[in-house]
Short mmCIF file of N, CA and C in Angstrom, two decimals:
data_model
loop_
_atom_site.label_atom_id
_atom_site.label_comp_id
_atom_site.label_asym_id
_atom_site.label_seq_id
_atom_site.Cartn_x
_atom_site.Cartn_y
_atom_site.Cartn_z
N GLY K 1 -32.92 33.64 -134.78
CA GLY K 1 -33.60 32.06 -135.74
C GLY K 1 -32.05 31.33 -136.13
N GLU K 2 -32.29 30.84 -137.14
CA GLU K 2 -31.42 30.05 -137.62
C GLU K 2 -31.07 30.29 -138.92
N GLY K 3 -31.34 31.24 -139.51
CA GLY K 3 -31.14 31.87 -140.82
C GLY K 3 -30.30 31.49 -141.26
N LEU K 4 -30.36 31.22 -142.62
CA LEU K 4 -29.22 31.51 -143.40
C LEU K 4 -28.64 32.59 -144.51
N GLY K 5 -28.83 33.72 -143.41
CA GLY K 5 -29.48 35.24 -144.47
C GLY K 5 -30.04 34.82 -145.53
N GLU K 6 -30.13 36.44 -146.15
CA GLU K 6 -30.94 36.36 -147.04
C GLU K 6 -31.05 35.81 -148.26
N GLY K 7 -31.95 34.87 -148.85
CA GLY K 7 -32.01 34.02 -150.35
C GLY K 7 -31.22 32.81 -150.06
N GLY K 8 -31.10 32.64 -148.38
CA GLY K 8 -30.65 31.24 -148.12
C GLY K 8 -31.92 30.53 -148.53
N LEU K 9 -31.00 29.03 -148.43
CA LEU K 9 -31.78 27.72 -148.34
C LEU K 9 -32.70 27.66 -147.57
N VAL K 10 -34.00 27.44 -147.19
CA VAL K 10 -34.74 27.44 -146.04
C VAL K 10 -35.18 25.69 -146.15
N ASN K 11 -35.35 25.37 -146.77
CA ASN K 11 -36.11 23.81 -147.03
C ASN K 11 -35.26 23.49 -147.80
N THR K 12 -34.13 22.15 -147.14
CA THR K 12 -33.21 21.90 -148.11
C THR K 12 -33.81 20.27 -149.02
N PRO K 13 -33.27 20.40 -150.39
CA PRO K 13 -33.82 19.26 -151.30
C PRO K 13 -33.80 18.07 -150.46
N ILE K 14 -34.33 17.29 -149.79
CA ILE K 14 -34.10 16.17 -149.43
C ILE K 14 -34.96 15.21 -149.62
N SER K 15 -36.50 14.44 -150.28
CA SER K 15 -36.74 14.01 -150.44
C SER K 15 -36.10 13.12 -151.32
N PHE K 16 -36.27 13.64 -152.73
CA PHE K 16 -35.53 12.66 -153.61
C PHE K 16 -33.80 12.96 -154.17
N ASP K 17 -33.97 13.95 -153.47
CA ASP K 17 -31.85 13.83 -153.60
C ASP K 17 -31.25 13.50 -152.74
N PHE K 18 -31.28 14.19 -151.41
CA PHE K 18 -30.51 13.82 -150.52
C PHE K 18 -30.35 12.04 -149.45
N SER K 19 -31.75 12.74 -149.50
CA SER K 19 -32.48 11.29 -148.27
C SER K 19 -32.25 10.11 -148.96
N HIS K 20 -32.42 9.62 -150.38
CA HIS K 20 -32.20 8.66 -150.78
C HIS K 20 -30.29 8.38 -150.74
N GLN K 21 -29.45 9.29 -151.18
CA GLN K 21 -27.90 9.06 -151.15
C GLN K 21 -27.22 9.12 -149.53
N ALA K 22 -27.73 10.07 -149.00
CA ALA K 22 -27.24 10.09 -147.89
C ALA K 22 -27.68 10.70 -146.67
N ASN K 23 -29.23 9.05 -146.52
CA ASN K 23 -29.89 9.04 -145.44
C ASN K 23 -29.26 9.03 -144.04
N ARG K 24 -28.62 8.47 -143.71
CA ARG K 24 -27.85 8.33 -142.46
C ARG K 24 -27.79 10.16 -141.77
N GLU K 25 -27.27 11.14 -143.16
CA GLU K 25 -27.14 12.25 -142.29
C GLU K 25 -28.10 13.06 -142.46
N VAL K 26 -29.08 12.73 -143.27
CA VAL K 26 -30.54 13.48 -143.83
C VAL K 26 -31.35 13.28 -142.24
N GLN K 27 -31.40 12.06 -142.22
CA GLN K 27 -32.31 11.49 -141.41
C GLN K 27 -31.39 12.25 -139.76
N ALA K 28 -30.55 12.58 -139.11
CA ALA K 28 -30.36 13.53 -138.53
C ALA K 28 -30.53 14.54 -138.42
N LEU K 29 -30.34 15.27 -139.20
CA LEU K 29 -30.73 16.95 -139.93
C LEU K 29 -32.61 16.66 -139.30
N MET K 30 -33.06 15.68 -140.00
CA MET K 30 -34.55 16.10 -139.85
C MET K 30 -35.01 15.71 -138.51
N TRP K 31 -34.34 14.76 -137.93
CA TRP K 31 -34.56 14.35 -136.75
C TRP K 31 -34.43 15.83 -135.29
N ASP K 32 -33.38 16.15 -135.63
CA ASP K 32 -32.75 17.29 -134.82
C ASP K 32 -34.26 18.31 -135.26
N ARG K 33 -34.69 18.72 -136.31
CA ARG K 33 -35.57 19.82 -136.56
C ARG K 33 -36.54 19.58 -135.79
N VAL K 34 -37.14 18.10 -136.06
CA VAL K 34 -38.42 18.01 -135.90
C VAL K 34 -38.32 17.82 -134.24
N LEU K 35 -37.24 17.55 -133.53
CA LEU K 35 -37.37 17.56 -132.06
C LEU K 35 -36.99 18.88 -131.74
N ARG K 36 -36.37 19.73 -132.17
CA ARG K 36 -36.16 21.10 -131.49
C ARG K 36 -37.51 21.82 -132.04
N THR K 37 -38.19 21.47 -133.13
CA THR K 37 -39.65 22.25 -133.40
C THR K 37 -40.83 21.49 -131.85
N ALA K 38 -40.52 20.49 -131.82
CA ALA K 38 -41.53 20.06 -130.84
C ALA K 38 -41.17 20.21 -129.42
N ASP K 39 -40.16 20.83 -128.86
CA ASP K 39 -39.51 21.72 -127.94
C ASP K 39 -39.59 22.71 -127.71
N ARG K 40 -40.36 23.62 -129.20
CA ARG K 40 -40.31 25.10 -128.70
C ARG K 40 -41.53 25.09 -128.45
N LEU K 41 -42.58 24.20 -129.16
CA LEU K 41 -44.24 23.82 -129.50
C LEU K 41 -44.31 23.33 -127.77
N ILE K 42 -43.64 22.50 -126.92
CA ILE K 42 -44.07 22.54 -125.92
C ILE K 42 -44.07 23.47 -124.86
N THR K 43 -42.73 23.77 -124.86
CA THR K 43 -42.42 25.47 -124.42
C THR K 43 -43.63 26.38 -123.96
N LEU K 44 -43.54 26.12 -125.08
CA LEU K 44 -45.16 27.60 -125.35
C LEU K 44 -46.45 27.17 -125.17
N LEU K 45 -46.60 25.94 -124.93
CA LEU K 45 -47.99 25.17 -124.25
C LEU K 45 -47.94 25.40 -123.04
N LYS K 46 -46.57 25.17 -122.79
CA LYS K 46 -46.35 24.74 -121.19
C LYS K 46 -46.75 26.11 -120.19
N SER K 47 -46.18 27.56 -121.26
CA SER K 47 -46.08 28.59 -120.52
C SER K 47 -47.67 29.58 -120.81
N GLU K 48 -48.66 28.73 -121.14
CA GLU K 48 -49.92 29.25 -121.76
C GLU K 48 -51.36 28.70 -120.43
N GLU K 49 -51.93 29.47 -120.07
CA GLU K 49 -52.87 28.76 -119.18
C GLU K 49 -53.98 28.90 -119.74
N PHE K 50 -54.47 27.09 -119.61
CA PHE K 50 -55.58 26.65 -120.51
C PHE K 50 -56.86 27.14 -119.85
N GLN K 51 -56.91 26.69 -117.78
CA GLN K 51 -58.13 26.83 -116.98
C GLN K 51 -57.32 26.30 -115.89
N ASP K 52 -57.52 27.41 -114.76
CA ASP K 52 -57.86 26.45 -113.62
C ASP K 52 -56.09 26.20 -113.15
N GLY K 53 -55.00 27.13 -113.55
CA GLY K 53 -53.64 26.92 -113.20
C GLY K 53 -53.23 25.77 -114.17
N GLU K 54 -54.20 25.47 -115.10
CA GLU K 54 -52.99 23.94 -115.90
C GLU K 54 -52.97 24.93 -117.23
N SER K 55 -52.08 23.76 -118.02
CA SER K 55 -51.41 24.87 -119.19
C SER K 55 -52.23 23.95 -120.35
N PHE K 56 -51.69 24.44 -121.25
CA PHE K 56 -52.41 23.92 -122.72
C PHE K 56 -51.43 22.36 -122.47
N TRP K 57 -50.26 22.62 -122.47
CA TRP K 57 -49.61 21.41 -122.60
C TRP K 57 -50.22 20.50 -121.65
N ASP K 58 -50.88 20.75 -120.77
CA ASP K 58 -51.54 19.72 -119.91
C ASP K 58 -52.85 18.95 -120.98
N HIS K 59 -53.14 19.54 -122.04
CA HIS K 59 -53.96 18.91 -122.37
C HIS K 59 -53.53 18.85 -124.34
N SER K 60 -52.79 17.83 -124.25
CA SER K 60 -51.93 18.50 -125.46
C SER K 60 -51.21 16.99 -126.06
N MET K 61 -50.95 16.80 -127.31
CA MET K 61 -50.75 15.83 -127.88
C MET K 61 -49.87 16.02 -129.06
N ILE K 62 -48.84 15.68 -129.07
CA ILE K 62 -47.94 15.33 -130.25
C ILE K 62 -47.57 13.77 -130.66
N TYR K 63 -47.64 14.13 -132.29
CA TYR K 63 -48.25 12.54 -132.40
C TYR K 63 -47.10 12.75 -133.52
N VAL K 64 -45.40 12.07 -133.90
CA VAL K 64 -44.56 12.37 -135.04
C VAL K 64 -44.74 10.82 -135.61
N ALA K 65 -45.41 10.86 -137.08
CA ALA K 65 -45.29 9.58 -137.84
C ALA K 65 -44.51 9.19 -139.13
N THR K 66 -43.86 8.44 -139.22
CA THR K 66 -42.33 8.17 -140.23
C THR K 66 -44.19 7.60 -141.43
N GLU K 67 -43.77 8.51 -143.06
CA GLU K 67 -44.42 7.61 -143.86
C GLU K 67 -44.35 6.11 -144.33
N PHE K 68 -42.61 5.76 -144.09
CA PHE K 68 -42.02 4.68 -144.60
C PHE K 68 -41.05 4.47 -143.78
N GLY K 69 -40.19 3.36 -143.49
CA GLY K 69 -39.42 2.70 -143.05
C GLY K 69 -37.94 2.73 -144.07
N ARG K 70 -37.05 2.72 -143.83
CA ARG K 70 -35.70 3.02 -144.55
C ARG K 70 -34.91 1.65 -144.62
N THR K 71 -34.71 1.05 -145.61
CA THR K 71 -33.37 0.27 -145.07
C THR K 71 -32.70 0.75 -144.71
N ARG K 72 -31.81 -0.15 -143.92
CA ARG K 72 -30.52 0.52 -142.96
C ARG K 72 -29.19 -0.67 -142.99
N ARG K 73 -29.20 -1.43 -143.91
CA ARG K 73 -27.76 -2.03 -144.32
C ARG K 73 -26.75 -1.03 -144.65
N ARG K 74 -25.65 -0.97 -143.59
CA ARG K 74 -24.68 -0.23 -144.27
C ARG K 74 -23.57 -1.08 -144.99
N PRO K 75 -23.18 -0.77 -145.99
CA PRO K 75 -22.10 -1.52 -146.61
C PRO K 75 -20.87 -1.18 -145.68
N SER K 76 -20.46 -2.32 -145.41
CA SER K 76 -18.90 -2.59 -144.66
C SER K 76 -17.97 -1.13 -144.58
N GLY K 77 -17.81 -0.07 -143.94
CA GLY K 77 -17.05 0.75 -143.78
C GLY K 77 -17.45 1.91 -144.30
N ALA K 78 -18.66 2.03 -144.95
CA ALA K 78 -19.55 2.99 -145.45
C ALA K 78 -19.91 4.50 -144.47
N MET K 79 -19.29 5.48 -144.48
CA MET K 79 -20.25 6.78 -143.75
C MET K 79 -21.08 6.90 -144.19
N THR K 80 -20.80 7.43 -145.87
CA THR K 80 -22.37 7.39 -146.57
C THR K 80 -23.31 6.41 -147.36
N PHE K 81 -23.67 6.56 -147.19
CA PHE K 81 -24.75 4.95 -148.40
C PHE K 81 -26.10 5.42 -148.37
N GLY K 82 -26.85 5.05 -149.60
CA GLY K 82 -27.75 4.89 -150.05
C GLY K 82 -28.86 3.93 -149.45
N SER K 83 -30.41 4.01 -149.52
CA SER K 83 -31.45 3.69 -148.63
C SER K 83 -32.64 3.24 -149.36
N GLY K 84 -33.17 2.39 -149.32
CA GLY K 84 -34.12 2.04 -150.18
C GLY K 84 -35.52 2.67 -149.39
N HIS K 85 -36.34 2.25 -149.30
CA HIS K 85 -37.87 2.12 -149.02
C HIS K 85 -38.37 0.72 -148.35
N ASP K 86 -39.27 1.05 -146.74
CA ASP K 86 -39.78 -0.54 -146.74
C ASP K 86 -40.79 -0.32 -145.96
N LEU K 87 -41.36 -1.33 -145.65
CA LEU K 87 -42.66 -0.89 -145.37
C LEU K 87 -42.68 -1.40 -143.60
N ASN K 88 -41.71 -0.53 -143.29
CA ASN K 88 -41.75 -0.61 -141.78
C ASN K 88 -40.93 0.47 -141.29
N ASN K 89 -42.33 1.34 -140.21
CA ASN K 89 -41.62 2.76 -139.77
C ASN K 89 -42.33 2.22 -138.46
N GLY K 90 -42.14 3.86 -137.63
CA GLY K 90 -42.32 4.15 -136.24
C GLY K 90 -43.27 5.25 -136.29
N SER K 91 -43.49 5.56 -134.68
CA SER K 91 -43.82 6.81 -134.42
C SER K 91 -43.73 7.26 -132.70
N LEU K 92 -43.71 8.71 -132.99
CA LEU K 92 -43.03 9.02 -131.75
C LEU K 92 -44.29 10.13 -130.83
N ILE K 93 -44.93 9.57 -129.94
CA ILE K 93 -46.21 10.26 -129.36
C ILE K 93 -45.59 11.14 -127.96
N ILE K 94 -45.23 12.13 -127.90
CA ILE K 94 -45.17 13.05 -126.73
C ILE K 94 -46.38 13.20 -125.82
N SER K 95 -46.40 13.54 -124.66
CA SER K 95 -47.46 13.93 -124.30
C SER K 95 -47.74 13.44 -122.90
N PRO K 96 -48.35 14.03 -121.93
CA PRO K 96 -48.60 13.69 -120.63
C PRO K 96 -49.72 12.75 -120.47
N PHE K 97 -49.91 12.22 -121.21
CA PHE K 97 -51.39 11.08 -121.33
C PHE K 97 -50.72 9.99 -121.70
N VAL K 98 -49.72 9.73 -122.09
CA VAL K 98 -49.37 8.70 -122.19
C VAL K 98 -48.11 7.89 -121.45
N ASN K 99 -48.12 7.10 -121.88
CA ASN K 99 -47.09 6.21 -120.92
C ASN K 99 -45.35 6.06 -121.62
N GLY K 100 -45.32 7.26 -121.16
CA GLY K 100 -44.05 7.84 -121.42
C GLY K 100 -42.87 7.39 -121.30
N GLY K 101 -41.21 7.81 -121.45
CA GLY K 101 -40.08 7.89 -121.26
C GLY K 101 -39.66 6.28 -121.47
N ARG K 102 -39.94 6.01 -122.15
CA ARG K 102 -39.76 4.58 -123.02
C ARG K 102 -40.31 3.74 -124.39
N VAL K 103 -39.26 3.18 -125.01
CA VAL K 103 -39.80 2.72 -126.00
C VAL K 103 -40.84 1.98 -126.48
N LEU K 104 -42.04 1.45 -126.15
CA LEU K 104 -42.31 0.70 -126.59
C LEU K 104 -42.13 -0.09 -128.22
N GLY K 105 -41.89 -1.57 -128.11
CA GLY K 105 -41.76 -2.30 -129.22
C GLY K 105 -39.88 -2.26 -129.26
N GLY K 106 -39.31 -2.37 -129.95
CA GLY K 106 -37.60 -2.44 -130.04
C GLY K 106 -37.10 -2.50 -131.70
N VAL K 107 -36.11 -3.17 -132.09
CA VAL K 107 -35.37 -3.14 -133.27
C VAL K 107 -34.76 -4.22 -133.03
N ASP K 108 -35.35 -5.66 -133.97
CA ASP K 108 -34.50 -6.63 -134.66
C ASP K 108 -32.86 -6.39 -134.73
N PRO K 109 -31.93 -6.61 -134.02
CA PRO K 109 -30.35 -6.19 -134.53
C PRO K 109 -30.17 -6.83 -135.66
N ASP K 110 -30.80 -8.07 -135.67
CA ASP K 110 -30.36 -8.97 -137.42
C ASP K 110 -30.97 -8.18 -138.50
N THR K 111 -32.13 -7.74 -138.22
CA THR K 111 -32.90 -6.96 -139.70
C THR K 111 -32.61 -5.28 -139.56
N LEU K 112 -32.28 -5.32 -138.05
CA LEU K 112 -32.58 -3.46 -137.99
C LEU K 112 -34.09 -2.81 -138.25
N LEU K 113 -35.13 -3.86 -138.35
CA LEU K 113 -36.46 -3.37 -138.47
C LEU K 113 -37.40 -3.27 -136.96
N THR K 114 -37.94 -2.01 -136.84
CA THR K 114 -38.93 -1.97 -135.63
C THR K 114 -40.18 -3.41 -135.78
N TYR K 115 -40.09 -3.64 -134.52
CA TYR K 115 -41.13 -4.48 -133.77
C TYR K 115 -41.98 -3.97 -132.77
N GLY K 116 -43.37 -4.53 -132.47
CA GLY K 116 -44.46 -4.08 -131.39
C GLY K 116 -44.30 -4.22 -130.28
N PHE K 117 -44.97 -4.47 -129.29
CA PHE K 117 -45.54 -4.53 -128.10
C PHE K 117 -46.56 -5.22 -127.81
N ASP K 118 -46.98 -5.59 -126.16
CA ASP K 118 -47.86 -6.63 -125.92
C ASP K 118 -48.72 -5.73 -125.42
N PRO K 119 -50.28 -5.45 -125.81
CA PRO K 119 -51.16 -4.13 -125.28
C PRO K 119 -51.14 -3.61 -124.18
N GLU K 120 -51.08 -4.90 -123.63
CA GLU K 120 -51.38 -4.95 -122.01
C GLU K 120 -50.28 -4.32 -121.19
N THR K 121 -48.86 -5.44 -121.11
CA THR K 121 -47.95 -5.05 -120.45
C THR K 121 -47.01 -4.34 -120.92
N ALA K 122 -46.61 -3.72 -122.32
CA ALA K 122 -46.00 -3.20 -122.99
C ALA K 122 -44.48 -4.10 -123.23
N ARG K 123 -44.31 -5.36 -122.80
CA ARG K 123 -43.59 -5.86 -123.13
C ARG K 123 -43.04 -6.21 -124.75
N PRO K 124 -41.86 -6.32 -124.97
CA PRO K 124 -41.02 -6.10 -126.45
C PRO K 124 -42.07 -7.45 -127.29
N GLU K 125 -42.36 -7.35 -128.34
CA GLU K 125 -42.54 -8.29 -128.80
C GLU K 125 -42.21 -8.66 -130.23
N PRO K 126 -40.72 -9.80 -129.83
CA PRO K 126 -40.55 -9.35 -131.22
C PRO K 126 -40.92 -10.34 -132.97
N GLY K 127 -40.98 -9.60 -133.67
CA GLY K 127 -42.03 -10.24 -134.58
C GLY K 127 -43.53 -10.01 -134.99
N ARG K 128 -43.56 -8.36 -134.22
CA ARG K 128 -44.93 -8.40 -133.48
C ARG K 128 -45.09 -6.90 -134.58
N ASN K 129 -45.97 -6.85 -135.43
CA ASN K 129 -46.38 -5.77 -136.26
C ASN K 129 -47.40 -5.37 -135.64
N MET K 130 -47.40 -3.90 -135.02
CA MET K 130 -48.61 -3.32 -134.04
C MET K 130 -49.94 -2.80 -135.33
N THR K 131 -51.08 -3.01 -135.33
CA THR K 131 -52.08 -2.16 -136.48
C THR K 131 -52.32 -1.19 -135.97
N GLU K 132 -52.91 -0.46 -137.48
CA GLU K 132 -53.68 1.04 -137.33
C GLU K 132 -54.33 1.15 -136.17
N PRO K 133 -55.75 0.02 -135.71
CA PRO K 133 -56.69 0.14 -134.78
C PRO K 133 -56.04 -0.43 -133.42
N GLU K 134 -54.85 -0.86 -133.41
CA GLU K 134 -54.51 -0.82 -132.25
C GLU K 134 -53.39 0.32 -131.81
N ILE K 135 -52.72 1.48 -132.79
CA ILE K 135 -52.27 2.36 -132.69
C ILE K 135 -53.44 3.78 -132.41
N TYR K 136 -54.33 3.75 -133.52
CA TYR K 136 -55.22 4.55 -132.82
C TYR K 136 -55.80 4.48 -131.61
N SER K 137 -56.35 3.50 -131.10
CA SER K 137 -57.24 3.00 -129.85
C SER K 137 -56.70 4.09 -128.96
N GLY K 138 -55.03 3.57 -128.86
CA GLY K 138 -54.02 3.76 -128.12
C GLY K 138 -54.19 5.41 -128.05
N ILE K 139 -53.68 6.41 -129.13
CA ILE K 139 -54.14 7.45 -128.86
C ILE K 139 -55.50 7.93 -128.36
N ALA K 140 -56.64 7.37 -129.25
CA ALA K 140 -57.37 8.03 -128.89
C ALA K 140 -57.86 7.72 -126.85
N HIS K 141 -57.41 6.52 -126.37
CA HIS K 141 -58.32 5.84 -125.15
C HIS K 141 -57.36 6.85 -124.51
N ALA K 142 -55.73 7.21 -124.84
CA ALA K 142 -54.55 7.92 -124.22
C ALA K 142 -55.25 9.58 -123.51
N LEU K 143 -55.95 9.90 -125.03
CA LEU K 143 -56.77 11.49 -125.41
C LEU K 143 -57.93 11.89 -124.24
N GLY K 144 -57.90 10.18 -123.85
CA GLY K 144 -59.65 10.07 -123.24
C GLY K 144 -60.69 9.78 -123.80
N ILE K 145 -60.95 9.49 -125.06
CA ILE K 145 -62.15 9.92 -126.11
C ILE K 145 -62.60 8.12 -125.87
N ASP K 146 -63.46 8.11 -125.44
CA ASP K 146 -64.31 7.15 -125.15
C ASP K 146 -64.68 6.37 -126.97
N THR K 147 -64.59 5.51 -126.77
CA THR K 147 -65.31 4.50 -128.41
C THR K 147 -65.86 3.60 -128.04
N PRO K 148 -67.50 3.49 -127.27
CA PRO K 148 -68.11 2.51 -127.00
C PRO K 148 -68.55 1.63 -128.56
N GLY K 149 -68.69 0.58 -128.25
CA GLY K 149 -68.92 0.12 -129.70
C GLY K 149 -68.07 0.06 -131.05
N ALA K 150 -67.04 0.93 -130.83
CA ALA K 150 -66.03 0.97 -131.82
C ALA K 150 -65.16 -0.65 -132.21
N GLY K 151 -65.19 -1.21 -131.36
CA GLY K 151 -64.52 -2.17 -131.42
C GLY K 151 -62.86 -2.51 -131.10
N LEU K 152 -62.29 -0.97 -130.97
CA LEU K 152 -60.91 -1.32 -130.92
C LEU K 152 -60.50 -1.93 -129.61
N PRO K 153 -59.22 -2.10 -129.89
CA PRO K 153 -58.25 -2.86 -128.90
C PRO K 153 -58.78 -2.39 -128.09
N ASP K 154 -58.39 -2.25 -126.42
CA ASP K 154 -57.47 -1.73 -125.36
C ASP K 154 -55.94 -1.98 -125.46
N MET K 155 -55.81 -0.48 -125.53
CA MET K 155 -54.63 -0.31 -125.49
C MET K 155 -53.51 -0.11 -124.16
N ARG K 156 -53.68 -0.76 -122.99
CA ARG K 156 -53.42 -0.10 -121.63
C ARG K 156 -52.15 0.29 -121.27
N ALA K 157 -51.08 -0.41 -122.38
CA ALA K 157 -49.67 -0.34 -122.30
C ALA K 157 -48.99 1.53 -122.93
N MET K 158 -50.27 1.78 -123.43
CA MET K 158 -49.91 3.15 -124.39
C MET K 158 -50.62 4.55 -122.89
N ARG K 159 -50.93 3.76 -121.85
CA ARG K 159 -51.78 5.02 -121.50
C ARG K 159 -51.17 5.39 -120.00
N ARG K 160 -51.27 6.58 -119.39
CA ARG K 160 -50.61 6.67 -118.54
C ARG K 160 -51.76 6.82 -117.35
N ARG K 161 -52.85 6.85 -117.66
CA ARG K 161 -53.94 6.56 -116.55
C ARG K 161 -54.46 5.16 -117.04
N ALA K 162 -53.92 4.27 -116.70
CA ALA K 162 -54.62 3.17 -117.22
C ALA K 162 -55.25 2.16 -116.22
#
């Protein structure tokens, strides 16, 4: 493993210490951790048979959500800088069920905030915020969960088999 030796620091104090003052570096560290962990999990799931030659990965979805966004304005020339909270976040979905290999939505180059996409075509729609029912529906329908009468929108753009 990647231990720091006996008594080494396992979980860095990022929430109130480093995240606010060194957000760029901490985000790089944490995304590296999250993606390496997801990669190992996918490798494990692919190596185990579920049934009839299909792996557990063939029936899985990994959903990574951020709890809030961060302001991303960097002071001129600063390599390290603090950041505040923002009501703008994103999610990462990794699964054989989703329309993968692409970013749905985008990032506004002027504000550096994320924006949504057209639920049918997946075309980026600057200024659009995706709703909780839309994302929930996209996940449920990608997993093949039938939701009759729930009033959920059709999120064709998120499903591999639309």
